[in-house]
Amino acid sequence: MDQIRIKGGIPLKGKIHISGAKNAALPLMAASLLTKEVLTLKNLPHLADIMTMSSLLIQHGVKITMTDDGVGTLRFDSSKIFNLKAPYDIVRKMRASVLVLGPLVARYGKAKVSLPGGCAIGTRPVDIHLFALEKMGAKIEIKEGYIIAKTENGYLTGCDITFPKVTVGGTENILMAATLAKGQTVLRNAACEPEITDLAECLVKMGADISGIGTNTLVINGRDSLHSATHKVVSDRIEAASYAIAAAITRGKIEIVDADLKNLTAVARVLTECGVSLNETECGFIADAENAFLIGTDVMTEPYPGFPTDVQAQLTALLATASGASLITETIFENRFMHVPELARMGANINVHGPSSAIVRGVKSLSGAEVMATDLRASMCLVLAGLFAEGETTINRVYHLDRGYENLEEKLSACGAFIERIARN
Ligand code: UD1
């Protein structure tokens, strides 16, 4: 398996272009199942998860064609779906595969989707997705590791659903399902992440009737069918935040291009509290920590617009190098401090208390080490720590990074980082 080798201690300076958001692209790709016409998606990132979702859609019968316009455009033709089963072999690789459930049941009245199972950051059940589909009239059975969903008359029926907990994937699945349901669906306590807004805006282009976009209450009037559309995937706010932290941790200055600071309000507030200066530009922002004296701060992860759990690990690396103490509280996932023991091996001073909090006491230096991470964002946290550390850091299990960071080495090298991939068989 490939490794990434970093020689730390270089302040990064330059420009980084942000890719299309993986977490927006995956539900958008699943949305192509809602119509027999063609959905064209632009700005799709080249990532392992996009390949996994493509394989899943292809085995359902979706024809995917690539255009060579150089901006990551794929056309999805779902006119001939011949298989309503999402097999374990694909779903186990990527939990977001469960996003095909809502569209398939909405369009065909039935589907069979493997249960995703647990993952490194928590148990991550899909019970709320199923509860909502049942409320819309689907009969759900769990058999041999599969969710088997069927409707009596071949369609879902709109209704009033209050999500018992804010769920991004649950909101996306049910929002897509509701676009083809009979009658009106109201989704309360819905997640309102920018990726959900992006999905809703694409669904509207496809002919869906949705109001309340960007809020916690979505009202959807079901349509008989949806039609073709072209949509550009929103830029990746988690990638943008990660590179802003790369500027901060190396005490450098990076212009983050093709990013929207408005989708990063909570991250911007925390970074500013630490002493990083962030200035909006025409198509992004500049993260500047040159000559900055960074200090610790307290942070709690929350659903959007709160501080994203997907930036918690990266921020932990930064706080480990800032002066003073910081308290980090993780409220979304129950096992999301797996990066801490690896950071400790590099010299960080962090105490984890119970499943949800960590006290970080900043240190003046970290030392390079051989490390490995259990998930995507934890891997990025180790890259960031490696960029700051003295000496050499080798990161194993690079496949996690390949799931979510397009051209990572190229983007960081362009800002002066010494980072290289070592191919291993
Ligand atoms: C999405 C993101 C992921 C991000 C997470 C939270 C994608 C592809 N992934 O994941 O990067 O970290 O949002 O912002 O967009 N839960 C239940 N029952 C359910 C559904 C969720 O208990 O049916 C719980 C989960 O275990 C978790 C919390 O709700 O503790 C939030 O999960 P959710 O928002 O659904 O995360 P994902 O959509 O899986």
XYZ file of C-alpha atoms and ligand atoms in Angstrom:
464
model
C 0.000 0.000 0.000
C 1.178 3.529 -0.814
C 2.645 5.801 1.824
C 2.966 9.576 2.012
C 6.272 11.043 3.169
C 6.487 14.606 4.455
C 9.438 16.679 5.612
C 7.925 19.290 7.906
C 8.754 22.775 9.081
C 8.206 24.693 5.828
C 5.758 27.643 5.970
C 3.385 27.096 3.027
C 2.837 29.946 0.600
C 0.800 30.013 -2.569
C -2.592 29.233 -4.037
C -4.768 26.120 -3.789
C -7.814 25.454 -5.964
C -10.637 23.694 -4.133
C -12.364 20.768 -5.850
C -16.045 19.917 -6.037
C -17.381 18.565 -2.733
C -17.350 14.781 -2.381
C -20.233 14.966 0.089
C -22.335 16.913 -2.403
C -21.286 14.837 -5.419
C -22.357 11.488 -3.928
C -26.048 12.365 -3.297
C -26.167 14.263 -6.623
C -25.007 11.127 -8.422
C -27.666 9.075 -6.590
C -30.269 11.664 -7.662
C -29.676 10.641 -11.281
C -31.737 7.510 -10.469
C -34.837 9.706 -10.075
C -35.240 10.381 -13.798
C -35.174 8.507 -17.077
C -33.591 11.577 -18.644
C -29.906 12.551 -18.485
C -28.391 14.321 -15.461
C -25.127 16.123 -16.235
C -22.863 16.903 -13.281
C -19.898 19.266 -13.583
C -16.995 19.820 -11.184
C -16.995 16.228 -9.910
C -13.756 15.519 -8.036
C -11.510 12.612 -9.080
C -11.762 10.538 -5.922
C -12.065 6.889 -4.957
C -15.567 7.465 -3.496
C -16.790 8.901 -6.810
C -15.515 5.749 -8.541
C -17.319 3.597 -5.956
C -20.609 5.448 -6.463
C -20.129 5.142 -10.243
C -19.661 1.357 -9.942
C -22.800 1.128 -7.836
C -24.881 3.123 -10.331
C -23.488 1.182 -13.309
C -24.516 -2.139 -11.785
C -28.062 -0.697 -11.342
C -28.047 0.020 -15.099
C -27.014 3.691 -15.212
C -24.950 4.591 -18.280
C -22.186 7.011 -17.344
C -20.309 8.924 -20.000
C -17.385 11.208 -19.545
C -16.926 14.424 -21.471
C -13.404 15.690 -22.062
C -14.150 19.288 -21.126
C -11.478 19.207 -18.396
C -13.902 20.246 -15.631
C -14.878 16.819 -14.293
C -18.170 16.429 -16.170
C -20.100 13.157 -16.201
C -23.468 12.398 -17.798
C -25.750 9.941 -16.017
C -28.401 8.178 -18.087
C -30.809 6.166 -15.901
C -33.307 5.333 -18.653
C -32.669 1.595 -18.416
C -32.413 0.504 -14.775
C -32.381 -3.304 -14.644
C -31.238 -4.050 -11.094
C -32.708 -2.637 -7.888
C -30.150 -4.269 -5.597
C -27.158 -2.446 -4.026
C -24.792 -5.287 -3.121
C -22.795 -5.646 0.088
C -19.496 -5.689 -1.823
C -19.938 -2.058 -2.881
C -21.901 -0.713 0.102
C -19.277 -1.962 2.589
C -16.651 0.183 0.826
C -18.692 3.371 1.144
C -21.583 4.076 3.518
C -22.993 6.809 1.262
C -24.108 3.966 -1.059
C -27.280 3.859 1.048
C -28.292 7.087 -0.748
C -29.606 5.016 -3.660
C -32.362 3.648 -1.403
C -34.663 6.705 -1.426
C -34.434 7.347 -5.199
C -34.955 3.661 -6.133
C -37.988 3.188 -3.874
C -39.435 6.510 -5.042
C -39.125 5.661 -8.756
C -39.655 1.887 -8.759
C -41.602 1.267 -5.540
C -38.996 -1.158 -4.245
C -35.266 -1.694 -3.628
C -32.858 -4.012 -1.856
C -29.835 -2.281 -0.345
C -27.143 -3.814 1.832
C -26.974 -2.441 5.372
C -23.760 -0.391 5.622
C -22.574 -1.731 9.005
C -20.386 0.167 11.475
C -17.323 2.244 10.696
C -14.188 3.563 12.388
C -15.794 6.728 13.772
C -18.976 5.204 15.191
C -21.858 2.763 14.741
C -23.612 5.073 12.239
C -27.000 3.345 11.936
C -29.523 4.197 9.180
C -32.607 3.669 11.349
C -33.846 7.234 10.764
C -33.714 6.814 6.953
C -35.858 3.676 7.374
C -38.273 5.225 9.890
C -38.954 8.063 7.414
C -39.450 5.730 4.436
C -41.869 3.647 6.528
C -43.819 6.820 7.343
C -44.052 7.393 3.577
C -45.688 3.994 3.177
C -42.762 1.639 2.463
C -42.703 -1.763 4.152
C -39.179 -2.378 5.412
C -37.705 -5.745 6.221
C -34.121 -6.503 7.269
C -33.061 -9.866 5.906
C -29.624 -11.429 5.507
C -27.899 -8.065 5.979
C -30.093 -6.284 3.442
C -32.740 -3.574 3.717
C -35.695 -4.743 1.639
C -38.082 -1.877 0.975
C -41.404 -2.240 -0.858
C -44.430 -0.051 -1.380
C -47.920 -1.464 -1.761
C -48.985 0.491 -4.855
C -45.588 1.176 -6.386
C -45.208 4.685 -4.969
C -44.411 6.552 -1.743
C -46.906 8.906 -0.133
C -45.993 12.350 1.167
C -46.393 13.003 4.902
C -45.108 15.080 7.821
C -41.789 13.785 9.144
C -39.854 15.117 12.108
C -36.344 13.683 12.195
C -35.580 12.627 15.804
C -31.941 13.610 15.236
C -30.294 15.791 12.601
C -28.965 13.488 9.884
C -27.284 14.602 6.678
C -27.672 11.316 4.779
C -31.194 10.779 6.149
C -32.297 14.222 4.981
C -30.772 13.632 1.529
C -32.341 10.192 1.104
C -35.825 11.316 2.117
C -35.615 14.632 0.228
C -34.860 12.696 -2.971
C -37.614 10.156 -2.243
C -40.162 12.916 -1.586
C -39.637 14.527 -5.006
C -41.505 11.606 -6.634
C -43.944 10.805 -3.789
C -47.703 11.334 -4.122
C -48.643 14.568 -2.353
C -46.770 16.804 0.027
C -43.900 15.855 2.332
C -42.726 18.130 5.134
C -39.294 17.384 6.604
C -38.737 18.961 10.011
C -35.460 19.073 11.943
C -33.810 18.447 8.580
C -30.061 18.921 8.194
C -29.180 22.103 6.287
C -25.542 21.546 5.276
C -24.503 23.389 2.064
C -24.293 19.974 0.353
C -28.034 19.487 1.024
C -28.774 22.919 -0.399
C -26.736 21.947 -3.475
C -28.738 18.723 -3.845
C -32.055 20.563 -3.429
C -31.051 23.158 -6.030
C -30.179 20.410 -8.509
C -33.478 18.621 -7.805
C -35.332 21.876 -8.512
C -33.491 22.115 -11.873
C -34.747 18.563 -12.505
C -38.334 19.775 -11.971
C -38.810 19.073 -8.251
C -41.004 21.390 -6.176
C -39.069 22.164 -2.975
C -39.366 25.121 -0.628
C -37.467 25.989 2.544
C -34.104 25.226 0.895
C -31.261 26.095 3.262
C -33.492 25.860 6.358
C -34.376 23.044 8.808
C -37.851 22.601 7.316
C -38.182 21.399 3.755
C -41.553 21.211 2.001
C -41.687 19.004 -1.072
C -44.653 18.619 -3.409
C -44.176 15.311 -5.217
C -44.079 15.241 -9.028
C -44.984 12.408 -11.417
C -41.522 12.544 -12.940
C -38.318 14.585 -13.027
C -36.363 15.581 -16.111
C -32.850 16.250 -17.404
C -30.662 18.977 -15.909
C -27.089 20.218 -15.718
C -25.578 21.109 -12.376
C -22.173 22.208 -11.067
C -21.177 20.571 -7.778
C -20.597 23.089 -4.948
C -16.987 23.504 -3.817
C -15.687 21.393 -0.950
C -15.842 23.401 2.283
C -14.074 20.629 4.243
C -11.165 20.608 1.795
C -11.041 24.431 1.957
C -10.974 24.329 5.781
C -8.233 21.678 5.710
C -5.965 23.846 3.537
C -6.700 26.952 5.615
C -5.444 24.907 8.577
C -2.385 23.884 6.512
C -1.561 27.586 6.162
C -2.149 28.114 9.882
C -0.187 25.141 11.211
C 2.878 25.938 9.081
C 2.538 29.653 9.951
C 2.236 30.347 6.240
C -0.177 32.108 3.896
C -2.381 30.363 1.320
C -4.953 31.760 -1.054
C -7.840 29.304 -1.133
C -9.441 29.637 -4.560
C -12.931 28.477 -5.640
C -14.154 28.367 -2.056
C -16.993 30.110 -0.298
C -16.157 31.508 3.147
C -19.924 31.917 3.753
C -20.185 28.113 4.045
C -17.393 28.134 6.623
C -18.638 30.633 9.202
C -18.018 28.427 12.246
C -14.568 27.337 11.049
C -13.652 30.949 10.257
C -14.751 32.065 13.737
C -12.607 29.412 15.447
C -9.530 30.045 13.273
C -9.841 33.781 13.865
C -10.063 33.179 17.635
C -6.797 31.219 17.337
C -5.098 34.171 15.649
C -5.307 33.204 11.956
C -6.387 36.019 9.696
C -8.919 35.188 6.988
C -9.724 37.647 4.239
C -12.340 37.108 1.570
C -11.226 37.523 -2.050
C -13.279 37.559 -5.251
C -13.373 33.775 -5.594
C -12.250 32.506 -2.203
C -10.206 33.717 0.734
C -6.669 34.094 2.059
C -5.655 32.243 5.227
C -2.679 34.034 6.751
C -0.703 32.962 9.824
C 2.660 34.483 8.882
C 4.095 36.088 12.009
C 0.970 35.024 13.942
C 1.127 33.880 17.568
C -1.522 31.170 17.657
C -3.485 30.486 20.830
C -5.819 27.655 21.834
C -9.599 27.904 21.938
C -12.590 25.735 22.828
C -14.691 24.161 20.130
C -17.738 21.896 19.913
C -18.832 20.031 16.801
C -22.478 20.497 15.797
C -24.731 20.108 12.762
C -24.439 22.967 10.225
C -24.116 25.912 10.741
C -22.101 24.735 13.766
C -18.477 23.605 13.645
C -18.255 20.535 11.335
C -17.203 17.192 12.795
C -15.323 16.653 9.510
C -12.869 19.426 10.478
C -12.421 18.382 14.123
C -9.362 16.159 13.569
C -7.575 18.767 11.427
C -8.281 21.493 14.000
C -6.977 19.210 16.774
C -3.610 19.083 14.979
C -3.535 22.889 14.837
C -4.525 23.332 18.494
C -1.798 20.839 19.460
C 0.705 23.438 18.207
C -1.008 26.588 19.561
C -0.165 28.199 22.884
C -2.325 27.292 25.898
C -5.137 24.789 26.424
C -8.159 23.961 24.254
C -11.224 21.865 24.982
C -12.648 19.931 22.035
C -16.119 18.442 22.361
C -17.337 16.006 19.697
C -21.130 15.676 19.636
C -21.791 13.992 16.273
C -19.850 10.713 16.337
C -19.009 8.612 19.374
C -15.537 7.465 18.380
C -13.892 10.373 16.664
C -10.633 10.843 18.575
C -8.768 7.990 16.908
C -6.173 10.470 15.606
C -5.132 11.451 19.142
C -2.883 8.453 19.938
C -1.085 9.004 16.617
C -0.630 12.735 17.344
C 0.709 11.741 20.782
C 3.343 9.615 19.058
C 4.515 12.815 17.367
C 4.762 14.589 20.740
C 1.316 16.191 21.109
C -0.086 16.635 24.620
C -3.766 15.642 24.420
C -5.971 13.932 27.001
C -9.176 12.318 25.824
C -11.956 12.288 28.437
C -14.709 9.791 27.791
C -16.072 9.436 24.276
C -16.732 13.087 23.607
C -14.052 15.452 24.857
C -10.350 16.079 24.606
C -8.121 18.604 26.328
C -5.271 19.783 24.144
C -2.255 21.513 25.638
C -0.213 23.169 22.931
C 3.443 22.197 22.495
C 6.226 24.155 20.784
C 7.271 21.340 18.485
C 6.208 17.954 17.153
C 8.570 15.352 15.805
C 8.063 13.379 12.607
C 7.092 9.713 12.998
C 5.594 6.797 11.106
C 1.837 7.009 11.667
C -1.411 5.619 10.352
C -5.013 6.707 10.533
C -8.350 4.970 10.621
C -10.403 7.380 8.549
C -10.269 10.160 5.992
C -10.201 13.268 8.185
C -7.905 11.661 10.772
C -5.464 10.998 7.908
C -5.569 14.674 6.923
C -4.920 15.601 10.561
C -1.696 13.559 10.394
C -0.677 15.214 7.109
C -1.112 18.608 8.802
C 0.855 17.512 11.873
C 3.575 16.207 9.537
C 3.757 19.572 7.735
C 4.484 21.246 11.101
C 6.727 18.559 12.634
C 10.504 18.542 12.679
C 11.944 15.772 10.549
C 10.174 13.172 8.491
C 6.628 11.815 8.846
C 5.435 8.746 6.974
C 1.678 8.234 6.716
C 0.319 4.782 6.035
C -3.128 3.788 4.739
C -3.112 6.530 2.107
C -6.278 5.056 0.585
C -8.252 7.025 3.207
C -6.872 10.294 1.788
C -7.634 9.180 -1.765
C -11.305 8.941 -0.789
C -11.584 12.664 -0.096
C -8.621 14.824 -1.152
C -8.095 15.292 -4.879
C -4.422 15.829 -5.892
C -3.335 16.309 -2.285
C 0.416 16.064 -2.887
C 0.285 18.328 -5.968
C -1.754 21.001 -4.166
C 0.534 21.089 -1.116
C 3.775 20.850 -3.153
C 2.681 23.877 -5.178
C 2.780 25.834 -1.909
C 6.290 24.669 -1.091
C 5.601 21.550 0.979
C 7.966 18.609 0.770
C 5.453 15.817 0.308
C 5.697 12.729 -1.841
C 3.870 9.480 -2.417
C 5.847 6.303 -2.161
C 4.250 3.538 -4.188
C 4.209 0.172 -2.415
C 2.837 -3.058 -3.775
C -22.441 12.830 6.521
C -21.110 13.048 5.835
C -19.965 12.881 6.833
C -20.190 13.792 8.028
C -21.572 13.593 8.624
C -21.907 14.589 9.729
C -21.494 12.347 3.562
C -21.240 11.346 2.485
N -20.972 12.096 4.750
O -22.451 11.486 6.989
O -18.746 13.212 6.174
O -19.219 13.509 9.021
O -22.583 13.750 7.604
O -21.768 15.883 9.277
O -22.108 13.361 3.335
N -27.609 8.677 12.809
C -28.480 7.792 13.411
N -29.423 7.190 12.608
C -29.542 7.452 11.281
C -28.654 8.366 10.688
C -27.694 8.974 11.479
O -28.388 7.535 14.603
O -30.414 6.860 10.616
C -26.565 9.338 13.631
C -25.131 8.947 13.189
O -24.709 7.730 13.777
C -24.345 10.155 13.678
C -25.339 11.320 13.492
O -26.638 10.730 13.424
O -24.041 10.006 15.041
C -25.102 12.151 12.245
O -25.012 11.277 11.131
P -25.369 11.747 9.647
O -25.583 13.224 9.645
O -26.445 10.888 9.113
O -24.003 11.415 8.880
P -23.826 10.803 7.431
O -24.901 11.280 6.534
O -23.560 9.354 7.543
